[in-house]
mmCIF file of C-alpha atoms in Angstrom:
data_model
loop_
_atom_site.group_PDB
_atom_site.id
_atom_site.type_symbol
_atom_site.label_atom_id
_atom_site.label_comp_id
_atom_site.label_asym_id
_atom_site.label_seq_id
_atom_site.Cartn_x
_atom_site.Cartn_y
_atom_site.Cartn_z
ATOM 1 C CA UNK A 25 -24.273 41.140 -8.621
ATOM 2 C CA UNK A 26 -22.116 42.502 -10.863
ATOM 3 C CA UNK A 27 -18.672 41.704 -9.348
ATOM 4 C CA UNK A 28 -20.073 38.398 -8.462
ATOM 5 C CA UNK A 29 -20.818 37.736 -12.541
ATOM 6 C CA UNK A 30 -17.689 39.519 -13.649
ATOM 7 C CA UNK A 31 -15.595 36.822 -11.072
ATOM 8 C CA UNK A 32 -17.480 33.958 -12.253
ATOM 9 C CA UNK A 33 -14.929 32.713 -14.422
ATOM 10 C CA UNK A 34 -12.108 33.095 -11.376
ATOM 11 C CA UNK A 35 -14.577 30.771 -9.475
ATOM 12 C CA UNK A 36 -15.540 28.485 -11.727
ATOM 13 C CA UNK A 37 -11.821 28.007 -12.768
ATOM 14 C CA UNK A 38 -10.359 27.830 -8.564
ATOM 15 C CA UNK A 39 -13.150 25.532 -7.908
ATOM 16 C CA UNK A 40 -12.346 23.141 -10.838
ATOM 17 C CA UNK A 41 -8.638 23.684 -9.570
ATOM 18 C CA UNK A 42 -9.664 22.688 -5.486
ATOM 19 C CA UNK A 43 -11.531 19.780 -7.315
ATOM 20 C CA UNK A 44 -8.327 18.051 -9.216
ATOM 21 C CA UNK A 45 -6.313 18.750 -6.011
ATOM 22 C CA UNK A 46 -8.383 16.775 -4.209
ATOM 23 C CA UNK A 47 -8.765 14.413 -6.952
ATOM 24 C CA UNK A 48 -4.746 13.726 -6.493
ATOM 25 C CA UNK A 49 -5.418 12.821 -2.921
ATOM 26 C CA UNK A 50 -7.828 9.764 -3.906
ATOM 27 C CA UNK A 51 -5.099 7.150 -3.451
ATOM 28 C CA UNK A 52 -6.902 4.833 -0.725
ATOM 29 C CA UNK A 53 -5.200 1.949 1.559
ATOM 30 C CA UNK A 54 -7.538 -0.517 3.119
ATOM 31 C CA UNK A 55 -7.547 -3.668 5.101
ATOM 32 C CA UNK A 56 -3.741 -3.161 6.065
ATOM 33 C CA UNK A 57 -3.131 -6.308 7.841
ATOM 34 C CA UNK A 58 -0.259 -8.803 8.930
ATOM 35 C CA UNK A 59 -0.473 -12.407 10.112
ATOM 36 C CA UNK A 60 0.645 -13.001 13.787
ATOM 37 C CA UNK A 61 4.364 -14.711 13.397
ATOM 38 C CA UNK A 62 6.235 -16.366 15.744
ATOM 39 C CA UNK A 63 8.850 -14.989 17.778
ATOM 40 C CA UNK A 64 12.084 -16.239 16.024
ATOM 41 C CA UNK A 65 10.478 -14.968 12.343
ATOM 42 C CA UNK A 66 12.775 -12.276 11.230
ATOM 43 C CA UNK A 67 10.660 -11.901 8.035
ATOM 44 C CA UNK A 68 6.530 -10.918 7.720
ATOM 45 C CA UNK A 69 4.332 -10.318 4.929
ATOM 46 C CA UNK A 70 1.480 -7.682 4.688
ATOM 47 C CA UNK A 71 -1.664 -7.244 2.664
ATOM 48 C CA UNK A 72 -3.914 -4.768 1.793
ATOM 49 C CA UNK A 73 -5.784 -2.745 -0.584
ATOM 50 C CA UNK A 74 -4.749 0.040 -2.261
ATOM 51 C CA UNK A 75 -7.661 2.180 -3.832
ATOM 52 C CA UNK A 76 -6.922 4.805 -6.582
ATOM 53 C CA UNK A 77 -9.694 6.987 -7.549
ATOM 54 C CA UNK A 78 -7.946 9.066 -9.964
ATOM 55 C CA UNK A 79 -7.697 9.378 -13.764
ATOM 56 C CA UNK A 80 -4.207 8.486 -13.861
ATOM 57 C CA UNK A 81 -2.147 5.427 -12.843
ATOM 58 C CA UNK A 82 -0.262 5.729 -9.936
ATOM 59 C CA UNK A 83 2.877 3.706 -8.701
ATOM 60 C CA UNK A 84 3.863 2.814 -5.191
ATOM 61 C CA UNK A 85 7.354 3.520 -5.069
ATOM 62 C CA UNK A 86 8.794 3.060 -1.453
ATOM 63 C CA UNK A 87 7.291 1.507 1.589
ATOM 64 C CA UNK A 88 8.752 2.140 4.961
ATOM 65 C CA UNK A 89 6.879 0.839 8.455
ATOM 66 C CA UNK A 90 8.485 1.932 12.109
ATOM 67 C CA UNK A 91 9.187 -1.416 13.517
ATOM 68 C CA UNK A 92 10.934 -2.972 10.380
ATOM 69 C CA UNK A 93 14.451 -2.511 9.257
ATOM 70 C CA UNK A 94 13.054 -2.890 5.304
ATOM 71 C CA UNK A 95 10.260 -3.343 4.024
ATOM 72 C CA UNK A 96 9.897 -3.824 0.168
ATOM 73 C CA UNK A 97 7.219 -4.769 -2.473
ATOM 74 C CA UNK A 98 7.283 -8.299 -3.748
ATOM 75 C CA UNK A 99 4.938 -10.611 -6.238
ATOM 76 C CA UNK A 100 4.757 -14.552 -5.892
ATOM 77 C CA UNK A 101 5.439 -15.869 -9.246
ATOM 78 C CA UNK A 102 4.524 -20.235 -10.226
ATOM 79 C CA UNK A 103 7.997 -20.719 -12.162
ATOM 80 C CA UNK A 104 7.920 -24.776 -13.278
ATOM 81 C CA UNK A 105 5.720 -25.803 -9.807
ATOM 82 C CA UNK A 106 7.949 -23.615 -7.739
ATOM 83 C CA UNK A 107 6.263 -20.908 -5.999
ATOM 84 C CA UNK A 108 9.004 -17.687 -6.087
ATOM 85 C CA UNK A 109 8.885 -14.330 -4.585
ATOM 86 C CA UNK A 110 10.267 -11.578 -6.962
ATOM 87 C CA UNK A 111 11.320 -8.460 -5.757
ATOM 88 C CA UNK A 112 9.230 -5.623 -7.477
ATOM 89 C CA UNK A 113 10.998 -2.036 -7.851
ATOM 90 C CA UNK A 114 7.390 -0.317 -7.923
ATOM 91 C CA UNK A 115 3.627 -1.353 -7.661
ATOM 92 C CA UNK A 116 1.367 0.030 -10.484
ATOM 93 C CA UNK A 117 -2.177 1.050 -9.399
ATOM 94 C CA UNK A 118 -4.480 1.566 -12.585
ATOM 95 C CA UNK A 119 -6.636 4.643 -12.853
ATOM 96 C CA UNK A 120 -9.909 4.316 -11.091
ATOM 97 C CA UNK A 121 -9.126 0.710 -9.681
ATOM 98 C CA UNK A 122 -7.828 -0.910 -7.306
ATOM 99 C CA UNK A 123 -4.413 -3.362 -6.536
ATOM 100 C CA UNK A 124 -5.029 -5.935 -3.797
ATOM 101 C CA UNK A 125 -1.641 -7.246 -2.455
ATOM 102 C CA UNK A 126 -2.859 -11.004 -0.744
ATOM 103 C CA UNK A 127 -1.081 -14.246 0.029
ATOM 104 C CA UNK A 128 0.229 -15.844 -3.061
ATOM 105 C CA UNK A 129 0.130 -12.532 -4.896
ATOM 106 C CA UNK A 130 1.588 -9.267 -4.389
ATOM 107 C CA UNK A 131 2.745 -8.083 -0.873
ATOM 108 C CA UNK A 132 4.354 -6.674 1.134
ATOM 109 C CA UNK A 133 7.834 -8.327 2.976
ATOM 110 C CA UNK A 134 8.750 -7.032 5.868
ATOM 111 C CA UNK A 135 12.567 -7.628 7.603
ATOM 112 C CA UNK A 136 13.880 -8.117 10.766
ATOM 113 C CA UNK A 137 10.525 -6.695 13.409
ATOM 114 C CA UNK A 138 11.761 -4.778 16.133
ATOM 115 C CA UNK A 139 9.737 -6.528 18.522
ATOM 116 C CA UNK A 140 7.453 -9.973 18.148
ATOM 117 C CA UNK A 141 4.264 -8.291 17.115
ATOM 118 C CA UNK A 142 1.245 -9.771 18.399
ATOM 119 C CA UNK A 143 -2.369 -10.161 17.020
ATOM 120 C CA UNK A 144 -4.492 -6.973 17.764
ATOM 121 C CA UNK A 145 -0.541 -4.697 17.869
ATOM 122 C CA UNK A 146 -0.531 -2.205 15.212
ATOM 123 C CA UNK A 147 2.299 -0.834 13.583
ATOM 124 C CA UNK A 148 2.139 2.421 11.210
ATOM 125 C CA UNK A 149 3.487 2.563 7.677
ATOM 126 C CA UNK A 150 3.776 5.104 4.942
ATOM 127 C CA UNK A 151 3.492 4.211 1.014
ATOM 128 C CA UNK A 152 5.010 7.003 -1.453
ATOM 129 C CA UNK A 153 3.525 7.448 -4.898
ATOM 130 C CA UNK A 154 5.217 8.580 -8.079
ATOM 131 C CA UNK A 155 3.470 12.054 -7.732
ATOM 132 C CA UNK A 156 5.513 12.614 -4.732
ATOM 133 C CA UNK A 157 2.795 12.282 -2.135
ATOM 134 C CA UNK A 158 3.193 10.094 0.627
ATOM 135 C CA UNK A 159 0.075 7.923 2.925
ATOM 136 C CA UNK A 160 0.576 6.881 6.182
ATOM 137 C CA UNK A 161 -1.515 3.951 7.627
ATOM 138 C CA UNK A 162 -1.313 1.246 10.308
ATOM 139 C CA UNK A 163 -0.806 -2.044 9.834
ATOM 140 C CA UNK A 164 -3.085 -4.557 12.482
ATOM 141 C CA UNK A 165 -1.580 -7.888 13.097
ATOM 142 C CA UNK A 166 -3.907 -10.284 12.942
ATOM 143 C CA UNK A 167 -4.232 -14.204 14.081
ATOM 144 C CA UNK A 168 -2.210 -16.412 11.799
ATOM 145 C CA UNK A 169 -3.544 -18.827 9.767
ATOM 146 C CA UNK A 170 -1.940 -21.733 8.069
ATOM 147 C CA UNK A 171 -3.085 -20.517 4.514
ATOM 148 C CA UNK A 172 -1.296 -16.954 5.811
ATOM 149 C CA UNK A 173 2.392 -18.424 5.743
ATOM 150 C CA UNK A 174 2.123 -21.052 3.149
ATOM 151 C CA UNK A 175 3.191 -19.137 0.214
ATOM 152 C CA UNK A 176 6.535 -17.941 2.652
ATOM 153 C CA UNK A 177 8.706 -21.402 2.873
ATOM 154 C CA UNK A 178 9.938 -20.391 -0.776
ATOM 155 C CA UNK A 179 11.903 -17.679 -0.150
#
């Protein structure tokens, strides 16, 4: 009993330490989807939810997926009636919330497919953060829509 009370502090301090490690980890990405294109489309856009569970803002700083040449983070803007895509250098993710990229808001563009991707095809992706950790996930093509593309024929 002894050794155990005189270590106490040692535990209580490595289990707080385990705790914020895993705290870092709490960046989320859900509902990873992309609208079935045709087969002549050389550009996509993907959505999803990213989830961050920690005290601390977080940025998305780099997306790569495998069957893209480039792949980058972009916002539709309303500029005088004209829907615009701008090119974002970074997504920020606010402590304990959460970002949802969606047609006619953020996204994700995606250039030049290395094959015509069809709905129920996944393809995987990785996000990297500003804390240096990176999260892979897969991407599920889905049925188009109309409403899916609409926000596209600006670029």
């Amino acid at each position: 009993m002894k050794l155990f009370s005189r270590n106490l502090p040692l535990i209580i301090c490595t289990l707080f330490t385990s705790l914020s490690v895993l705290a870092e980890n709490e960046i989320e990405i859900e509902d990873a989807w992309i609208a079935e294109a045709p087969p002549v489309s050389k550009v996509m856009a993907a959505y999803m939810e990213i989830e961050n569970e920690t005290a601390q803002d977080r940025q998305a700083i780099a997306i790569q997926c495998q069957e893209f040449d480039r792949a980058e983070f972009h916002r539709t803007v309303d500029k005088e009636g004209m829907a615009r895509m701008e090119h974002q250098q970074a997504l920020t993710i606010a402590a304990n919330s959460e970002l949802e990229l969606e047609p006619g808001g953020y996204h994700v563009m995606l250039f030049n497919p290395a094959r015509h991707l069809l709905a129920g095809d996944t393809t995987r992706c990785s996000i990297e953060f500003d804390n240096g950790k990176t999260i892979e996930f897969d991407l599920v093509i889905r049925k188009s829509s109309s409403a899916d593309h609409s926000h596209h024929h600006h670029h």
